């Protein structure tokens, strides 16, 4: 079963139209990639009912996206959690616990310990990294089956990023769990994404497993050429042309620039 099914999702704003179809298999970490304004956040908001689609169908965990029972199975974070400034960690649990049938206080405290989050410090005094760790802890404390994350490691120092990525890897050891996350940090994709969906100007450009993408293309340079090509199209090139394996960053950049031959 696919954790997410999106068919002909359309949403228009002033000068921008989102028109996408894609799916995310259960048990996968799927990176959603594209430059700012490409449609990543709009797509996530449509998935969550925070923006009303103009058309199309969305299914999450086998249910219509409008099904209120989905809330208990989703862990959501947009850039950083937005809690009351004067809340402490204890206040966060006190407020969230009643909304989640499967809230597990022991799991919550395990993540607080893992991330060394102070229980009495107010949220307004947390660093950005601490706020992200707190949000991740809350998302995981109620046994969410699907994590929907918008730029979960954006603006974080390398140590904090690695802590969050390690936590995501551990979460995915359970093959019934799925992550769909937007990012512009391709190194994060290399570390734990299984599948990559690239969006540009409101449309899906490619949607494939990470390893397949890396094997499918070659970076071709020399003799006036500088482009990404399918492996089956690099035969017969002049000896002055070099074909080499691309990185994920290369693939994203060359597609964004339209330099795909």
Coordinates of N, CA and C in Angstrom, one line a residue:
X1 N 0.8 -1.2 0.0 CA 0.0 0.0 0.0 C 0.9 1.2 0.0
X2 N 0.4 2.3 -0.7 CA 1.1 3.5 -0.7 C 0.6 4.4 0.5
X3 N 1.6 5.0 1.2 CA 1.2 5.8 2.4 C 0.5 7.1 1.9
X4 N 1.0 7.6 0.7 CA 0.4 8.8 0.1 C 0.1 8.6 -1.4
X5 N -1.1 8.9 -1.8 CA -1.5 8.9 -3.2 C -2.1 10.2 -3.6
X6 N -1.5 10.9 -4.5 CA -1.9 12.2 -5.0 C -2.2 12.1 -6.5
X7 N -3.4 12.4 -6.9 CA -3.8 12.3 -8.3 C -4.4 13.6 -8.8
X8 N -3.7 14.2 -9.8 CA -4.2 15.5 -10.4 C -4.5 16.6 -9.4
X9 N -3.7 16.7 -8.4 CA -3.9 17.7 -7.4 C -3.6 19.1 -8.1
X10 N -4.6 20.0 -8.0 CA -4.5 21.3 -8.5 C -4.8 22.4 -7.5
X11 N -3.9 23.4 -7.5 CA -4.2 24.5 -6.6 C -3.5 25.8 -7.2
X12 N -4.4 26.8 -7.4 CA -3.9 28.0 -8.1 C -3.9 29.2 -7.1
X13 N -2.8 30.0 -7.2 CA -2.7 31.3 -6.5 C -2.3 32.3 -7.6
X14 N -2.1 33.5 -7.2 CA -1.8 34.6 -8.1 C -0.5 34.3 -8.8
X15 N -0.6 34.0 -10.1 CA 0.6 33.7 -10.9 C 1.2 32.4 -10.7
X16 N 0.6 31.5 -10.0 CA 1.2 30.2 -9.7 C 0.1 29.1 -9.8
X17 N 0.4 28.0 -10.4 CA -0.5 26.8 -10.4 C 0.2 25.6 -10.1
X18 N -0.3 24.9 -9.1 CA 0.2 23.6 -8.7 C -0.6 22.5 -9.4
X19 N 0.1 21.6 -10.1 CA -0.6 20.5 -10.8 C 0.2 19.2 -10.7
X20 N 0.0 18.4 -9.8 CA 0.9 17.2 -9.5 C 0.1 15.9 -9.3
X21 N 0.9 14.9 -9.6 CA 0.4 13.5 -9.3 C 1.7 12.7 -8.8
X22 N 1.6 12.0 -7.7 CA 2.7 11.2 -7.2 C 2.2 10.3 -6.1
X23 N 3.0 9.3 -5.8 CA 2.7 8.4 -4.7 C 4.0 8.2 -3.8
X24 N 3.8 7.8 -2.6 CA 4.9 7.5 -1.7 C 4.6 6.2 -1.0
X25 N 5.5 5.2 -1.3 CA 5.2 3.8 -0.8 C 5.4 3.8 0.7
X26 N 4.7 2.9 1.4 CA 4.8 2.7 2.8 C 6.2 2.2 3.1
X27 N 6.8 2.6 4.1 CA 8.1 2.2 4.6 C 9.3 2.9 4.0
X28 N 9.0 3.9 3.1 CA 10.1 4.7 2.5 C 10.2 6.1 3.1
X29 N 11.5 6.6 3.0 CA 11.7 8.0 3.2 C 11.8 8.7 1.9
X30 N 10.8 9.6 1.6 CA 10.7 10.3 0.3 C 11.1 11.7 0.5
X31 N 12.1 12.2 -0.2 CA 12.5 13.6 -0.2 C 11.8 14.3 -1.3
X32 N 11.2 15.5 -1.0 CA 10.5 16.3 -1.9 C 11.3 17.6 -2.1
X33 N 11.9 17.7 -3.4 CA 12.9 18.7 -3.6 C 12.5 19.7 -4.7
X34 N 13.0 20.9 -4.5 CA 12.7 22.0 -5.4 C 13.1 23.3 -4.8
X35 N 13.3 24.3 -5.7 CA 13.7 25.6 -5.2 C 12.5 26.3 -4.4
X36 N 12.8 27.3 -3.7 CA 11.7 28.1 -3.0 C 10.7 28.5 -4.0
X37 N 9.4 28.3 -3.7 CA 8.4 28.8 -4.6 C 8.0 27.7 -5.6
X38 N 8.6 26.5 -5.6 CA 8.3 25.5 -6.6 C 7.0 24.8 -6.3
X39 N 6.5 24.9 -5.1 CA 5.2 24.2 -4.8 C 5.3 23.2 -3.7
X40 N 6.4 23.1 -3.0 CA 6.6 22.1 -1.9 C 5.7 22.3 -0.8
X41 N 5.7 23.5 -0.2 CA 4.9 23.8 1.0 C 3.4 23.8 0.6
X42 N 3.1 24.3 -0.6 CA 1.7 24.3 -1.0 C 1.1 22.8 -1.1
X43 N 2.0 21.9 -1.6 CA 1.6 20.5 -1.7 C 1.4 19.9 -0.3
X44 N 2.3 20.2 0.6 CA 2.2 19.7 2.0 C 0.9 20.2 2.7
X45 N 0.6 21.5 2.5 CA -0.6 22.1 3.1 C -1.8 21.5 2.5
X46 N -1.8 21.2 1.2 CA -3.0 20.5 0.7 C -3.2 19.1 1.2
X47 N -2.1 18.4 1.4 CA -2.1 17.0 2.0 C -2.8 17.1 3.4
X48 N -2.5 18.2 4.1 CA -3.0 18.3 5.5 C -4.3 19.1 5.7
X49 N -4.9 19.5 4.5 CA -6.1 20.2 4.6 C -5.9 21.6 5.1
X50 N -4.7 22.1 5.1 CA -4.4 23.5 5.5 C -4.6 24.4 4.3
X51 N -4.7 23.9 3.1 CA -5.1 24.6 1.9 C -6.1 23.7 1.1
X52 N -7.1 24.3 0.6 CA -8.2 23.5 -0.1 C -7.8 23.4 -1.5
X53 N -7.6 22.2 -2.0 CA -7.3 22.0 -3.5 C -8.4 22.5 -4.4
X54 N -8.1 22.9 -5.6 CA -9.0 23.3 -6.6 C -9.6 22.0 -7.3
X55 N -8.8 20.9 -7.2 CA -9.2 19.7 -7.9 C -8.3 18.6 -7.6
X56 N -8.7 17.4 -7.9 CA -7.8 16.2 -7.7 C -8.2 15.4 -6.5
X57 N -7.4 14.3 -6.3 CA -7.7 13.4 -5.2 C -6.4 13.2 -4.4
X58 N -6.6 13.1 -3.0 CA -5.5 12.9 -2.1 C -6.0 11.7 -1.1
X59 N -5.1 10.7 -1.0 CA -5.4 9.6 -0.1 C -4.1 9.5 0.8
X60 N -4.3 9.5 2.1 CA -3.2 9.3 3.1 C -3.5 8.1 4.0
X61 N -2.6 7.2 4.0 CA -2.8 5.9 4.8 C -4.1 5.2 4.4
X62 N -4.4 5.3 3.1 CA -5.6 4.6 2.7 C -6.9 5.3 3.0
X63 N -6.9 6.6 3.5 CA -8.1 7.3 3.8 C -8.1 8.6 3.0
X64 N -9.3 9.2 2.8 CA -9.3 10.6 2.2 C -8.6 11.6 3.1
X65 N -7.9 12.5 2.5 CA -7.1 13.4 3.4 C -8.0 14.2 4.3
X66 N -9.3 14.3 4.1 CA -10.2 15.1 4.9 C -10.7 14.3 6.1
X67 N -10.3 13.0 6.2 CA -10.8 12.1 7.3 C -10.1 12.6 8.6
X68 N -10.9 13.0 9.6 CA -10.3 13.6 10.8 C -9.6 12.5 11.7
X69 N -9.9 11.3 11.4 CA -9.2 10.2 12.2 C -7.7 10.1 11.8
X70 N -7.3 10.7 10.7 CA -5.9 10.6 10.3 C -5.0 11.4 11.3
X71 N -5.5 12.3 12.0 CA -4.7 13.2 12.8 C -3.8 12.4 13.8
X72 N -4.4 11.3 14.3 CA -3.7 10.5 15.3 C -2.5 9.7 14.7
X73 N -2.5 9.5 13.4 CA -1.5 8.7 12.7 C -0.4 9.6 12.0
X74 N -0.6 10.9 12.1 CA 0.4 11.8 11.4 C 1.3 12.6 12.4
X75 N 2.5 12.7 12.1 CA 3.4 13.6 12.8 C 3.8 14.7 11.8
X76 N 3.5 15.9 12.2 CA 3.7 17.1 11.3 C 4.6 18.1 11.9
X77 N 5.5 18.7 11.0 CA 6.2 19.9 11.4 C 6.6 20.7 10.2
X78 N 6.2 22.0 10.3 CA 6.6 23.0 9.3 C 7.7 23.9 9.8
X79 N 8.9 23.6 9.3 CA 10.1 24.4 9.5 C 10.5 24.4 11.0
X80 N 9.5 24.7 11.9 CA 9.8 24.5 13.3 C 8.4 24.5 14.0
X81 N 8.3 23.9 15.2 CA 7.0 23.8 15.9 C 6.7 25.2 16.4
X82 N 5.4 25.5 16.5 CA 4.9 26.8 17.0 C 4.1 26.6 18.2
X83 N 4.8 26.5 19.4 CA 4.2 26.4 20.7 C 4.1 27.8 21.3
X84 N 3.3 27.9 22.4 CA 3.3 29.2 23.1 C 4.7 29.5 23.7
X85 N 5.1 30.7 23.6 CA 6.4 31.1 24.0 C 6.8 30.8 25.4
X86 N 5.8 30.9 26.3 CA 6.0 30.6 27.7 C 5.9 29.2 28.2
X87 N 5.5 28.3 27.2 CA 5.4 26.9 27.6 C 6.8 26.3 27.9
X88 N 6.8 25.3 28.8 CA 7.9 24.5 29.1 C 7.6 23.1 28.4
X89 N 8.6 22.3 28.5 CA 8.4 20.9 27.9 C 7.3 20.2 28.5
X90 N 7.1 20.4 29.8 CA 6.0 19.8 30.5 C 4.6 20.3 30.0
X91 N 4.6 21.6 29.7 CA 3.4 22.2 29.2 C 3.0 21.6 27.8
X92 N 4.0 21.4 27.0 CA 3.8 20.9 25.7 C 3.1 19.5 25.8
X93 N 3.7 18.6 26.6 CA 3.0 17.3 26.8 C 1.6 17.4 27.4
X94 N 1.4 18.3 28.3 CA 0.1 18.5 29.0 C -0.9 18.9 27.9
X95 N -0.5 19.7 27.0 CA -1.5 20.2 26.0 C -1.7 19.2 24.9
X96 N -0.7 18.5 24.5 CA -0.8 17.6 23.3 C -1.4 16.2 23.7
X97 N -1.1 15.7 24.9 CA -1.5 14.4 25.2 C -2.9 14.1 25.0
X98 N -3.9 15.0 25.4 CA -5.3 14.6 25.2 C -5.7 14.5 23.8
X99 N -5.0 15.0 22.8 CA -5.4 14.9 21.4 C -4.9 13.6 20.7
X100 N -4.1 12.9 21.4 CA -3.5 11.7 20.8 C -3.8 10.4 21.6
X101 N -4.6 9.6 21.1 CA -5.0 8.4 21.8 C -3.8 7.5 22.2
X102 N -2.8 7.5 21.3 CA -1.6 6.6 21.5 C -0.4 7.4 22.1
X103 N -0.6 8.5 22.7 CA 0.5 9.3 23.3 C 1.2 8.4 24.3
X104 N 2.5 8.3 24.2 CA 3.3 7.4 25.1 C 4.3 8.3 25.9
X105 N 4.0 8.5 27.2 CA 4.8 9.3 28.0 C 6.3 8.8 28.1
X106 N 6.5 7.5 28.1 CA 7.8 7.0 28.2 C 8.6 7.3 26.9
X107 N 8.0 7.1 25.8 CA 8.6 7.5 24.5 C 9.0 9.0 24.5
X108 N 8.1 9.8 24.9 CA 8.3 11.2 25.0 C 9.5 11.6 25.8
X109 N 9.6 11.0 27.0 CA 10.7 11.2 27.9 C 12.0 10.6 27.4
X110 N 11.9 9.5 26.6 CA 13.1 9.0 26.0 C 13.7 9.9 25.0
X111 N 12.9 10.6 24.2 CA 13.4 11.5 23.3 C 13.9 12.8 23.9
X112 N 13.2 13.2 25.0 CA 13.7 14.4 25.8 C 15.1 14.1 26.3
X113 N 15.4 12.9 26.8 CA 16.7 12.5 27.3 C 17.7 12.4 26.1
X114 N 17.3 11.8 25.0 CA 18.2 11.6 23.9 C 18.7 13.0 23.4
X115 N 17.7 13.9 23.3 CA 18.1 15.3 22.8 C 18.5 16.3 23.9
X116 N 18.6 15.8 25.1 CA 19.0 16.7 26.2 C 18.2 17.9 26.3
X117 N 16.9 17.8 26.2 CA 16.0 19.0 26.3 C 15.6 19.3 27.7
X118 N 15.9 20.5 28.2 CA 15.6 20.9 29.6 C 14.1 21.0 29.8
X119 N 13.5 20.4 30.9 CA 12.1 20.4 31.1 C 11.5 21.7 31.6
X120 N 12.4 22.5 32.3 CA 11.8 23.7 32.9 C 12.1 25.0 32.0
X121 N 12.9 24.9 31.0 CA 13.3 26.0 30.2 C 12.1 26.4 29.3
X122 N 11.8 27.7 29.1 CA 10.7 28.1 28.3 C 11.0 28.0 26.8
X123 N 10.0 27.7 26.0 CA 10.1 27.5 24.6 C 10.8 28.7 23.9
X124 N 10.5 29.9 24.4 CA 11.0 31.1 23.8 C 12.5 31.2 24.0
X125 N 13.1 30.5 24.9 CA 14.5 30.5 25.2 C 15.2 29.3 24.5
X126 N 14.5 28.5 23.8 CA 15.2 27.4 23.1 C 15.9 27.9 21.9
X127 N 17.0 27.3 21.5 CA 17.6 27.6 20.2 C 16.8 26.9 19.1
X128 N 17.1 27.3 17.9 CA 16.3 26.7 16.8 C 16.5 25.2 16.8
X129 N 17.7 24.7 17.0 CA 17.9 23.3 17.0 C 17.1 22.6 18.1
X130 N 17.0 23.2 19.3 CA 16.2 22.6 20.4 C 14.8 22.6 20.0
X131 N 14.3 23.6 19.4 CA 12.9 23.7 19.0 C 12.5 22.6 18.0
X132 N 13.5 22.3 17.1 CA 13.3 21.2 16.1 C 13.3 19.9 16.8
X133 N 14.2 19.7 17.7 CA 14.2 18.4 18.5 C 12.9 18.2 19.3
X134 N 12.4 19.3 19.8 CA 11.2 19.2 20.6 C 10.0 18.8 19.7
X135 N 10.0 19.4 18.5 CA 8.9 19.1 17.6 C 9.0 17.7 17.1
X136 N 10.2 17.2 16.8 CA 10.3 15.8 16.4 C 9.9 14.9 17.5
X137 N 10.3 15.2 18.7 CA 9.9 14.4 19.9 C 8.4 14.2 20.0
X138 N 7.7 15.4 19.8 CA 6.3 15.3 19.9 C 5.7 14.5 18.8
X139 N 6.2 14.6 17.6 CA 5.7 13.9 16.4 C 5.9 12.4 16.6
X140 N 6.9 12.0 17.3 CA 7.2 10.5 17.5 C 6.6 9.9 18.8
X141 N 6.1 10.8 19.7 CA 5.6 10.3 21.0 C 4.2 9.7 20.9
X142 N 3.5 9.9 19.8 CA 2.2 9.3 19.7 C 2.1 8.2 18.6
X143 N 3.2 7.6 18.3 CA 3.3 6.4 17.4 C 2.7 6.8 16.0
X144 N 3.2 7.9 15.5 CA 2.7 8.4 14.1 C 3.2 7.4 13.1
X145 N 2.3 7.1 12.2 CA 2.6 6.1 11.1 C 3.3 6.9 9.9
X146 N 3.0 8.2 9.8 CA 3.5 9.0 8.7 C 4.0 10.3 9.2
X147 N 5.3 10.7 8.9 CA 5.8 12.0 9.2 C 5.8 12.9 8.0
X148 N 5.2 14.0 8.1 CA 5.2 15.0 7.1 C 6.0 16.2 7.6
X149 N 7.1 16.4 7.0 CA 8.1 17.4 7.5 C 8.5 18.4 6.4
X150 N 8.4 19.7 6.8 CA 8.8 20.8 5.8 C 10.2 21.3 6.3
X151 N 11.2 21.0 5.5 CA 12.6 21.5 5.8 C 13.0 21.2 7.2
X152 N 13.0 19.9 7.6 CA 13.2 19.5 9.0 C 14.7 19.8 9.5
X153 N 15.6 20.0 8.6 CA 17.0 20.3 9.0 C 17.5 21.6 8.5
X154 N 16.6 22.4 8.0 CA 17.0 23.7 7.4 C 17.5 24.7 8.5
X155 N 18.7 25.3 8.3 CA 19.2 26.3 9.2 C 19.8 25.7 10.5
X156 N 20.0 24.4 10.5 CA 20.6 23.7 11.7 C 22.1 23.5 11.6
X157 N 22.8 23.5 12.7 CA 24.2 23.2 12.6 C 24.4 21.7 12.3
X158 N 25.6 21.3 11.8 CA 25.8 19.9 11.3 C 25.5 18.9 12.4
X159 N 25.9 19.2 13.7 CA 25.7 18.2 14.8 C 24.2 17.9 15.0
X160 N 23.4 19.0 15.1 CA 22.0 18.8 15.3 C 21.3 18.1 14.1
X161 N 21.8 18.5 12.9 CA 21.2 17.8 11.7 C 21.4 16.3 11.8
X162 N 22.7 15.9 12.2 CA 23.0 14.5 12.2 C 22.1 13.8 13.3
X163 N 21.9 14.5 14.4 CA 21.0 13.9 15.5 C 19.6 13.6 15.0
X164 N 19.1 14.6 14.2 CA 17.7 14.4 13.7 C 17.7 13.4 12.6
X165 N 18.7 13.3 11.8 CA 18.7 12.3 10.7 C 18.9 10.9 11.3
X166 N 19.7 10.8 12.3 CA 19.8 9.5 13.0 C 18.5 9.0 13.6
X167 N 17.7 10.0 14.1 CA 16.4 9.7 14.7 C 15.4 9.2 13.6
X168 N 15.5 9.9 12.4 CA 14.7 9.5 11.3 C 15.0 8.1 10.8
X169 N 16.3 7.8 10.8 CA 16.7 6.4 10.4 C 16.2 5.4 11.3
X170 N 16.3 5.6 12.6 CA 15.7 4.7 13.6 C 14.2 4.5 13.5
X171 N 13.5 5.6 13.2 CA 12.1 5.6 13.0 C 11.7 4.6 11.8
X172 N 12.5 4.6 10.8 CA 12.2 3.8 9.6 C 12.6 2.4 9.7
X173 N 13.2 2.0 10.8 CA 13.5 0.6 11.1 C 12.2 -0.2 11.1
X174 N 11.1 0.5 11.5 CA 9.8 -0.1 11.5 C 9.3 0.1 10.1
X175 N 9.1 -1.0 9.3 CA 8.8 -0.9 7.9 C 7.3 -0.5 7.6
X176 N 6.6 -0.3 8.7 CA 5.2 0.2 8.5 C 5.2 1.8 8.6
X177 N 6.3 2.4 8.9 CA 6.4 3.8 9.0 C 7.0 4.5 7.8
X178 N 6.5 5.7 7.5 CA 6.9 6.4 6.3 C 7.2 7.9 6.6
X179 N 8.2 8.5 5.8 CA 8.5 9.9 6.0 C 8.4 10.5 4.6
X180 N 7.7 11.7 4.6 CA 7.7 12.5 3.4 C 8.2 13.9 3.8
X181 N 9.3 14.3 3.3 CA 9.9 15.6 3.8 C 10.4 16.4 2.6
X182 N 10.1 17.7 2.7 CA 10.6 18.7 1.8 C 12.0 19.1 2.2
X183 N 12.9 19.4 1.3 CA 14.2 19.9 1.7 C 14.9 20.5 0.5
X184 N 15.9 21.3 0.7 CA 16.8 21.8 -0.3 C 18.2 21.4 -0.1
X185 N 18.4 20.5 1.0 CA 19.7 20.1 1.3 C 19.9 18.7 0.8
X186 N 20.6 18.6 -0.4 CA 20.8 17.3 -1.0 C 21.6 16.3 -0.2
X187 N 22.5 16.8 0.7 CA 23.2 15.8 1.5 C 22.3 15.0 2.4
X188 N 21.2 15.6 2.8 CA 20.2 14.9 3.6 C 19.5 13.8 2.8
X189 N 19.3 14.1 1.5 CA 18.7 13.0 0.6 C 19.7 11.9 0.5
X190 N 21.0 12.2 0.3 CA 22.0 11.1 0.2 C 22.1 10.3 1.4
X191 N 21.8 10.8 2.6 CA 22.0 10.1 3.8 C 20.8 9.2 4.2
X192 N 19.6 9.6 3.9 CA 18.5 8.7 4.3 C 17.2 8.7 3.5
X193 N 17.2 9.3 2.3 CA 16.1 9.2 1.4 C 16.2 8.0 0.6
X194 N 15.0 7.3 0.4 CA 14.9 6.1 -0.5 C 14.4 6.6 -1.9
X195 N 13.6 7.6 -1.8 CA 12.9 8.0 -3.1 C 13.0 9.5 -3.1
X196 N 13.1 10.1 -4.4 CA 13.1 11.5 -4.5 C 12.1 12.0 -5.6
X197 N 11.4 13.0 -5.2 CA 10.4 13.7 -6.1 C 10.9 15.1 -6.3
X198 N 11.1 15.5 -7.5 CA 11.6 16.8 -7.8 C 10.5 17.6 -8.4
X199 N 10.2 18.8 -7.9 CA 9.1 19.7 -8.4 C 9.7 21.0 -8.8
X200 N 9.2 21.5 -9.9 CA 9.7 22.8 -10.4 C 8.4 23.5 -11.0
X201 N 8.2 24.8 -10.6 CA 7.1 25.6 -11.2 C 5.8 24.8 -11.1
X202 N 5.6 24.2 -9.9 CA 4.3 23.5 -9.7 C 4.0 22.2 -10.4
X203 N 5.1 21.6 -11.0 CA 4.9 20.4 -11.7 C 6.0 19.4 -11.3
X204 N 5.7 18.1 -11.3 CA 6.7 17.1 -11.0 C 7.6 16.9 -12.2
X205 N 8.9 17.0 -12.0 CA 9.9 16.8 -13.1 C 10.4 15.4 -13.1
X206 N 10.7 14.8 -11.9 CA 11.0 13.4 -11.9 C 10.6 12.8 -10.5
X207 N 10.4 11.5 -10.5 CA 9.9 10.8 -9.3 C 10.5 9.4 -9.4
X208 N 11.5 9.1 -8.6 CA 12.2 7.8 -8.8 C 12.9 7.5 -7.5
X209 N 13.3 6.2 -7.4 CA 14.2 5.8 -6.3 C 15.6 6.4 -6.4
X210 N 16.2 6.8 -5.3 CA 17.4 7.5 -5.3 C 18.5 6.7 -6.1
X211 N 18.6 5.4 -5.8 CA 19.7 4.6 -6.4 C 19.5 4.5 -7.9
X212 N 18.2 4.4 -8.3 CA 17.9 4.3 -9.7 C 18.3 5.6 -10.4
X213 N 18.0 6.8 -9.8 CA 18.4 8.0 -10.4 C 19.9 8.1 -10.6
X214 N 20.6 7.7 -9.6 CA 22.1 7.8 -9.7 C 22.7 6.9 -10.8
X215 N 22.0 5.8 -11.0 CA 22.5 4.9 -12.1 C 22.0 5.2 -13.5
X216 N 20.9 6.0 -13.5 CA 20.2 6.3 -14.8 C 21.0 7.4 -15.6
X217 N 21.6 8.3 -14.9 CA 22.2 9.5 -15.6 C 23.7 9.5 -15.5
X218 N 24.3 10.2 -16.5 CA 25.7 10.5 -16.5 C 25.9 12.0 -16.8
X219 N 26.9 12.6 -16.2 CA 27.3 14.0 -16.4 C 28.3 14.1 -17.5
X220 N 27.9 14.7 -18.6 CA 28.7 14.8 -19.8 C 29.3 16.2 -20.0
X221 N 30.6 16.2 -20.1 CA 31.3 17.5 -20.2 C 32.4 17.4 -21.3
X222 N 32.6 18.5 -22.0 CA 33.7 18.6 -22.9 C 33.1 18.8 -24.3
X223 N 34.0 19.4 -25.2 CA 33.6 19.6 -26.6 C 32.3 20.4 -26.8
X224 N 32.2 21.4 -25.9 CA 31.0 22.2 -25.9 C 29.8 21.7 -25.2
X225 N 29.9 20.5 -24.6 CA 28.8 19.9 -23.9 C 29.0 20.1 -22.4
X226 N 27.9 20.3 -21.7 CA 27.8 20.3 -20.3 C 26.4 20.1 -19.9
X227 N 26.0 18.8 -19.8 CA 24.7 18.4 -19.5 C 24.5 17.0 -18.9
X228 N 23.4 16.8 -18.4 CA 23.0 15.5 -17.9 C 22.4 14.6 -18.9
X229 N 22.8 13.4 -19.1 CA 22.2 12.5 -20.1 C 21.9 11.1 -19.5
X230 N 20.9 10.5 -20.1 CA 20.6 9.1 -19.7 C 21.8 8.3 -20.2
X231 N 22.0 7.3 -19.4 CA 23.2 6.4 -19.6 C 23.1 5.8 -21.0
X232 N 21.9 5.5 -21.5 CA 21.8 4.8 -22.8 C 22.0 5.8 -24.0
X233 N 22.3 7.1 -23.6 CA 22.5 8.1 -24.7 C 23.9 8.7 -24.7
X234 N 24.8 8.0 -24.1 CA 26.2 8.6 -24.0 C 27.1 7.8 -25.0
X235 N 26.6 6.9 -25.7 CA 27.5 6.2 -26.7 C 27.8 7.1 -27.9
X236 N 29.0 6.8 -28.5 CA 29.3 7.6 -29.7 C 29.8 9.0 -29.5
X237 N 30.1 9.4 -28.2 CA 30.5 10.7 -28.0 C 32.0 10.9 -28.4
X238 N 32.5 12.0 -28.7 CA 33.9 12.2 -29.1 C 34.8 11.9 -27.9
X239 N 36.0 11.5 -28.1 CA 37.0 11.2 -27.1 C 37.3 12.4 -26.1
X240 N 37.0 13.6 -26.6 CA 37.3 14.8 -25.8 C 36.2 15.0 -24.8
X241 N 35.1 14.2 -24.9 CA 34.0 14.3 -23.9 C 34.2 13.3 -22.8
X242 N 34.0 13.8 -21.6 CA 34.1 13.0 -20.4 C 32.7 12.7 -19.8
X243 N 32.4 11.5 -19.6 CA 31.1 11.1 -18.9 C 31.4 10.6 -17.5
X244 N 30.8 11.2 -16.5 CA 31.1 10.8 -15.1 C 29.8 10.6 -14.3
X245 N 29.9 9.9 -13.2 CA 28.7 9.7 -12.4 C 28.3 11.0 -11.7
X246 N 27.1 11.4 -11.8 CA 26.6 12.6 -11.1 C 26.3 12.4 -9.6
X247 N 26.3 13.4 -8.9 CA 25.8 13.4 -7.5 C 24.3 13.8 -7.6
X248 N 23.6 13.6 -6.5 CA 22.2 14.1 -6.4 C 22.1 15.6 -6.6
X249 N 23.1 16.3 -6.1 CA 23.1 17.7 -6.3 C 23.2 18.1 -7.8
X250 N 24.1 17.3 -8.5 CA 24.2 17.5 -10.0 C 22.9 17.3 -10.7
X251 N 22.2 16.2 -10.3 CA 21.0 15.9 -10.9 C 19.9 17.0 -10.7
X252 N 19.8 17.4 -9.5 CA 18.8 18.5 -9.2 C 19.2 19.8 -9.9
X253 N 20.4 20.2 -9.8 CA 20.8 21.4 -10.4 C 20.7 21.4 -12.0
X254 N 21.1 20.3 -12.6 CA 21.0 20.3 -14.1 C 19.5 20.2 -14.5
X255 N 18.7 19.5 -13.8 CA 17.3 19.5 -14.2 C 16.7 20.9 -14.0
X256 N 17.0 21.6 -12.9 CA 16.5 22.9 -12.6 C 16.9 23.9 -13.7
X257 N 18.1 23.7 -14.2 CA 18.7 24.6 -15.3 C 18.3 24.2 -16.7
X258 N 17.5 23.1 -16.8 CA 17.1 22.6 -18.1 C 18.2 22.1 -18.9
X259 N 19.3 21.6 -18.3 CA 20.5 21.1 -19.0 C 20.5 19.6 -19.0
X260 N 19.4 19.0 -19.5 CA 19.3 17.6 -19.6 C 19.1 17.2 -21.1
X261 N 20.1 16.4 -21.6 CA 20.1 16.1 -23.0 C 19.4 14.8 -23.3

